Tab-separated table of C-alpha atoms and ligand atoms in Angstrom:
chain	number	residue	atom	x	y	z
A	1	UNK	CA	-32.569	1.909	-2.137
A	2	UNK	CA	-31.073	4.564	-4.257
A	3	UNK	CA	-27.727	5.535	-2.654
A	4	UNK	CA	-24.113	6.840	-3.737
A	5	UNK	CA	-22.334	5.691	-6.122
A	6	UNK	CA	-19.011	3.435	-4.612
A	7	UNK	CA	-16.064	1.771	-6.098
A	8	UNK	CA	-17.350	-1.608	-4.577
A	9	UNK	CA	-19.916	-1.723	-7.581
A	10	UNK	CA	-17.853	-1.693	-10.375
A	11	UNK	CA	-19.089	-5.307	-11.327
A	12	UNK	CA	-22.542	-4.128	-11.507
A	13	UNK	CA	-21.064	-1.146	-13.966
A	14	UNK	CA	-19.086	-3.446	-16.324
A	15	UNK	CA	-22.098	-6.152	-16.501
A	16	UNK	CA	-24.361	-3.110	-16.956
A	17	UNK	CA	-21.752	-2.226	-19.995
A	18	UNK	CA	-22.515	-5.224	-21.432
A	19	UNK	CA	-25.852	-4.189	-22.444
A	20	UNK	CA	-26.262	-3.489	-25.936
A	21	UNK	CA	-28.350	-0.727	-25.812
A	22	UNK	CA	-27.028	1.233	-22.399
A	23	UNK	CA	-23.673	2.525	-23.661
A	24	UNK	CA	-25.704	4.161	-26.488
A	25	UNK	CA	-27.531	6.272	-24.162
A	26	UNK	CA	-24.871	7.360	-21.891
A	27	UNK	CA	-21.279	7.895	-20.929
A	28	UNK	CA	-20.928	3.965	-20.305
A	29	UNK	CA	-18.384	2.598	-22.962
A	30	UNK	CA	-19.256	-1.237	-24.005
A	31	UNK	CA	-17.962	-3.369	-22.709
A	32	UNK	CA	-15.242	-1.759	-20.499
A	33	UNK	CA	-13.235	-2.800	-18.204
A	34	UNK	CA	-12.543	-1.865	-14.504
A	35	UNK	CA	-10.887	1.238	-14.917
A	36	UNK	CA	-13.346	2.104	-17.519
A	37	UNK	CA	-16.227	1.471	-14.745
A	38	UNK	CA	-14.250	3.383	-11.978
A	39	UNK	CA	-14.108	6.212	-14.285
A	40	UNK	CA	-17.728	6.011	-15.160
A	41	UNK	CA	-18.398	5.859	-11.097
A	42	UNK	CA	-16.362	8.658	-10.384
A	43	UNK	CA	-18.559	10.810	-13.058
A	44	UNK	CA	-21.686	9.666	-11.615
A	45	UNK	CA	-20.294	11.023	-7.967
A	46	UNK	CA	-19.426	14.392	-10.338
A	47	UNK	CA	-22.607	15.009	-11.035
A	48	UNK	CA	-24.005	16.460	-8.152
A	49	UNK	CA	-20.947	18.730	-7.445
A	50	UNK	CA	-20.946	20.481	-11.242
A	51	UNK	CA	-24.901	20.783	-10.718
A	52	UNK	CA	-25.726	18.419	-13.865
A	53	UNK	CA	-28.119	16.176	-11.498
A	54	UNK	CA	-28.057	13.241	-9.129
A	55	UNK	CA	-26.788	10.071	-10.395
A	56	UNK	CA	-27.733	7.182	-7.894
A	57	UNK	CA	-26.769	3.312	-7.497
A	58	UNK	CA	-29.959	1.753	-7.088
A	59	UNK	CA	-29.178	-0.936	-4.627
A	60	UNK	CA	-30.538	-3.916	-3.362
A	61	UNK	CA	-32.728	-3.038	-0.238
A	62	UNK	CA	-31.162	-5.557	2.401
A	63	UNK	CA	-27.762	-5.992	1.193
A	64	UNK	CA	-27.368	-2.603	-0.638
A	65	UNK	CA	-25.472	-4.611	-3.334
A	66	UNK	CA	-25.981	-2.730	-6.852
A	67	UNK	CA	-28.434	-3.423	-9.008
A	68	UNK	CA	-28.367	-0.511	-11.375
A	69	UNK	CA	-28.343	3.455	-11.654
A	70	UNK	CA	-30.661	6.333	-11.719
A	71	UNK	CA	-30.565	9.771	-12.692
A	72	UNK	CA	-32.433	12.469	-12.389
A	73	UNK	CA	-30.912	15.415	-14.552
A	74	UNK	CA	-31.033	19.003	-13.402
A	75	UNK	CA	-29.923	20.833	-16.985
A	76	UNK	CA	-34.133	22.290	-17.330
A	77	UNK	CA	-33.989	23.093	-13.485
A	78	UNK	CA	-34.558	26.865	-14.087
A	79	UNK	CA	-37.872	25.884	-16.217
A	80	UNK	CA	-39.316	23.599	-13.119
A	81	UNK	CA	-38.215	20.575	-15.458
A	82	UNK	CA	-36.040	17.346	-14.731
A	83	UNK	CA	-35.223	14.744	-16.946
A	84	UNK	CA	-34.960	10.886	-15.499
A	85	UNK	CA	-32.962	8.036	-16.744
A	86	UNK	CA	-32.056	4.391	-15.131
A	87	UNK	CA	-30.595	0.817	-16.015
A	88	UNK	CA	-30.877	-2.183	-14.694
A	89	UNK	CA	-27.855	-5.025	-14.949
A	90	UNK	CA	-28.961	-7.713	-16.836
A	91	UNK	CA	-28.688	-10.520	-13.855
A	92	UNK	CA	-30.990	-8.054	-12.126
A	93	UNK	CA	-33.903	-7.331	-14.476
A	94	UNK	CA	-37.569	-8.038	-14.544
A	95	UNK	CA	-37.681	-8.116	-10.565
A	96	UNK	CA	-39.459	-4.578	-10.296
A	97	UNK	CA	-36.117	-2.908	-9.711
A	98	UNK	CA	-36.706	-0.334	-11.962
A	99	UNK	CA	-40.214	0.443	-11.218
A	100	UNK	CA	-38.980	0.689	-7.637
A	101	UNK	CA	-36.492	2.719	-8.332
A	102	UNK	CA	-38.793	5.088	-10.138
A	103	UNK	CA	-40.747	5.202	-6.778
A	104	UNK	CA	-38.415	6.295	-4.806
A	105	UNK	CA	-36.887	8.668	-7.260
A	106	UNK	CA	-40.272	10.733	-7.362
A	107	UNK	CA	-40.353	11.696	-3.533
A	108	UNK	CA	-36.782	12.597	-3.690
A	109	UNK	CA	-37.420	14.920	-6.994
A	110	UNK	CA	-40.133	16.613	-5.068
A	111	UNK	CA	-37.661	18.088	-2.165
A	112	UNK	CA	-36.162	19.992	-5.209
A	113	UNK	CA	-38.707	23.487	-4.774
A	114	UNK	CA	-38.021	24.240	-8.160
A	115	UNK	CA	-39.135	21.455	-9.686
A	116	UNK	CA	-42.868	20.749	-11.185
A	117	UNK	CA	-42.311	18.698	-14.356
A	118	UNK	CA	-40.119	14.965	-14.374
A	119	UNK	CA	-39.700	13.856	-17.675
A	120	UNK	CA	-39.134	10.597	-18.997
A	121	UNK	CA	-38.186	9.455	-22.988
A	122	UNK	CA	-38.385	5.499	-24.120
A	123	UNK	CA	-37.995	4.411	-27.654
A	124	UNK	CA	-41.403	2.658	-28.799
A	125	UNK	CA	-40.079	-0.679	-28.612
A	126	UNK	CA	-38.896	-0.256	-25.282
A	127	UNK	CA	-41.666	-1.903	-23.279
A	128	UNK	CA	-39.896	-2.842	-20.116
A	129	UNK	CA	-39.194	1.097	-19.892
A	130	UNK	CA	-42.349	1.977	-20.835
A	131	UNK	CA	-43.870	-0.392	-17.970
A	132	UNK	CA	-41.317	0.565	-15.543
A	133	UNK	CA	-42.712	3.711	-16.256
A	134	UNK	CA	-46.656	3.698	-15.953
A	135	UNK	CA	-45.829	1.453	-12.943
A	136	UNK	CA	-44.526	4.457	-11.418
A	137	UNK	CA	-47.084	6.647	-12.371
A	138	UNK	CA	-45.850	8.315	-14.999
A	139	UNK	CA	-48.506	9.524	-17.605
A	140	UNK	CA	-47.585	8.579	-21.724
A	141	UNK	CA	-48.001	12.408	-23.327
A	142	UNK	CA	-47.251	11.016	-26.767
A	143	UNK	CA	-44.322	10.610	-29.604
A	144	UNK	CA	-41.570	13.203	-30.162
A	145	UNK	CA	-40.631	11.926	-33.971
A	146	UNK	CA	-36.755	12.078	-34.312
A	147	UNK	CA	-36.189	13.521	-31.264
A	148	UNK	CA	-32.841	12.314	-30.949
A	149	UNK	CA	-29.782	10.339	-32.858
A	150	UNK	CA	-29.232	7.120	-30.559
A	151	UNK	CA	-26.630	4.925	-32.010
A	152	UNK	CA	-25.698	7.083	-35.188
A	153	UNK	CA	-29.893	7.030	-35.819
A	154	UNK	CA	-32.390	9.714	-35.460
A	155	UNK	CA	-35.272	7.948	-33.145
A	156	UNK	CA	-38.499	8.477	-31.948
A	157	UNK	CA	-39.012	8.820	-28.421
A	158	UNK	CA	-42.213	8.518	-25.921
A	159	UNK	CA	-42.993	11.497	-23.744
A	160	UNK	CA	-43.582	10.361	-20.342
A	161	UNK	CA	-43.993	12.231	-17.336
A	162	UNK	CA	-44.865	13.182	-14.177
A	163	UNK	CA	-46.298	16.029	-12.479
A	164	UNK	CA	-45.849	17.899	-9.186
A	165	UNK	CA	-49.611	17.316	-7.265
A	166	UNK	CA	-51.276	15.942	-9.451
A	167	UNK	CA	-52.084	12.188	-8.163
A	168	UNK	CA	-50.805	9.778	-10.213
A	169	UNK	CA	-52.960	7.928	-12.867
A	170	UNK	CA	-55.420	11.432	-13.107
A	171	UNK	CA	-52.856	12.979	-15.180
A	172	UNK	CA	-54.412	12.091	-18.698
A	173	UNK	CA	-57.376	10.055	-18.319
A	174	UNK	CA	-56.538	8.729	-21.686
A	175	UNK	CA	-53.783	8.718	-23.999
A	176	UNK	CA	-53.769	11.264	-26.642
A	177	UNK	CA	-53.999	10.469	-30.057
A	178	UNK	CA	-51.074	10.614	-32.181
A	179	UNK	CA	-52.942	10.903	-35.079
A	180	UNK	CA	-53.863	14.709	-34.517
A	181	UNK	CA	-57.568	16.182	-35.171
B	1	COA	C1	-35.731	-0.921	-18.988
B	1	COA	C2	-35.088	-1.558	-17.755
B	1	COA	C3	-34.484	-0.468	-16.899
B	1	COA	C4	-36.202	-2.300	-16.980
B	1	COA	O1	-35.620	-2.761	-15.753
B	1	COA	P1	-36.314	-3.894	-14.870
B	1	COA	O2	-35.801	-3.766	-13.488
B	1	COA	O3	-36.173	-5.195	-15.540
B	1	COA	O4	-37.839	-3.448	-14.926
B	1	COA	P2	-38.990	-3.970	-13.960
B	1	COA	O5	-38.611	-5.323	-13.420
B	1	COA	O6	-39.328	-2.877	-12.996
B	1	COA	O7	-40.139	-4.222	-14.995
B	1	COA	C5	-41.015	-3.227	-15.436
B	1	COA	C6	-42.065	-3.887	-16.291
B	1	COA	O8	-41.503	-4.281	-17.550
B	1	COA	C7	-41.714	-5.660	-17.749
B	1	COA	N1	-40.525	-6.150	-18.405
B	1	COA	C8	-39.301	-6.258	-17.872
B	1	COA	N2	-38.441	-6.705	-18.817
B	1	COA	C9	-39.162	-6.870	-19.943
B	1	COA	C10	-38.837	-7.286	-21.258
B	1	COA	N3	-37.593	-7.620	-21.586
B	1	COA	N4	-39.836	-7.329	-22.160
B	1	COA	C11	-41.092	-6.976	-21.835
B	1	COA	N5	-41.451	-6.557	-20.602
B	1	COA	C12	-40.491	-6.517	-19.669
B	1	COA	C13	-41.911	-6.249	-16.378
B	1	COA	O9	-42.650	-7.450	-16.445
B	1	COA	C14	-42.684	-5.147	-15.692
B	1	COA	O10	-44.023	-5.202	-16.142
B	1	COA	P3	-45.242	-4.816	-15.199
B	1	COA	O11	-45.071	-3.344	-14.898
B	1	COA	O12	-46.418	-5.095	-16.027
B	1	COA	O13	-45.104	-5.675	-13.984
B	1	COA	C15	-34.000	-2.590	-18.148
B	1	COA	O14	-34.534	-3.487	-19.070
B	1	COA	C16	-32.767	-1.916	-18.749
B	1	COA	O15	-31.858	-1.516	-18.032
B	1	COA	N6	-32.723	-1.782	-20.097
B	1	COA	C17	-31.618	-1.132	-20.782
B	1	COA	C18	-31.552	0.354	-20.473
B	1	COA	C19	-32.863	1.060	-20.757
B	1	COA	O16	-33.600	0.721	-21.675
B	1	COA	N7	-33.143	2.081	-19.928
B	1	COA	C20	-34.346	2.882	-20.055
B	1	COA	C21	-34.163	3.901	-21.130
B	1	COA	S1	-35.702	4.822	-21.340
């Protein structure tokens, strides 16, 4: 379930901290401790009320206990555009939580009239994103070369995305080249 953020999951926000890759790609320090994580919860319940987007807890369906977080970032509103984001906590990974969480993301996007276009970036080596993302029927567009400094490095990022009415999996019958003509 993707709910509110509470102050009953800060554990799942320090072990998420932990990661070495998720504080590079957020406001999540490394490593931090709980009033680091409180702080980072109360941003995420921010977000909605200063427009930036909707951060959700992705919780466990039955219990509700946190597993992770997922945005979906309002900045390219205006342009029908939305940006997406999630992490799992370690403890909690490779049990189709994100892909799940990408499912019921999309739906909830789609109640936003403005919107036509979610967008999705994952570094090339990234291949539990990339799954997480194809899983949830988001079409690969192709490679944005140093589309961003991650970590004090210029990367290159994976276009992914999603588009309003157009079933998923018919979006690009096959990937494009990279290569150009
Ligand atoms: C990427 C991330 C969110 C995936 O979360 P998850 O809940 O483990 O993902 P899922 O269980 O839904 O797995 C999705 C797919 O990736 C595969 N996968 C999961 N972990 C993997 C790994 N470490 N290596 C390779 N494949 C992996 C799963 O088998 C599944 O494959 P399938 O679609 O063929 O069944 C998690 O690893 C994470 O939080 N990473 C750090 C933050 C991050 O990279 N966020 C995304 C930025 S674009």
């Amino acid at each position: 379930m993707l709910r509110r953020f509470e102050d009953r999951d800060v554990g799942m926000v320090q072990e998420l901290s932990t990661d070495p890759y998720v504080p590079l790609i957020g406001t999540l320090p490394p490593a931090c401790d709980r009033a680091g994580a409180l702080a980072y919860i109360a941003r995420q319940r921010q977000r909605h009320v200063e427009g930036t987007g909707f951060s959700f807890a992705v919780g466990d369906a039955g219990s509700g206990q946190a597993l992770g977080m997922i945005g979906l970032w309002l900045r390219d509103r205006a342009l029908g555009r939305a940006q997406v984001g999630y992490a799992v906590m370690p403890r909690a990974r490779r049990r189709g939580v994100a892909t799940d969480a990408l499912r019921a993301l999309v739906p909830f996007a789609w109640t936003l009239p403005e919107l036509h276009r979610l967008e999705l970036h994952v570094e090339p080596w990234n291949s539990a994103s990339a799954s997480a993302a194809t899983s949830a029927g988001f079409a690969v567009e192709g490679l944005l070369r140093g589309y961003l400094e991650i970590g004090g490095r210029r990367r290159d990022l994976m276009s992914y995305a999603r588009i309003r009415d157009v079933p998923s999996g018919t979006e690009v019958p096959h990937p494009p080249s990279l290569g150009g003509a």
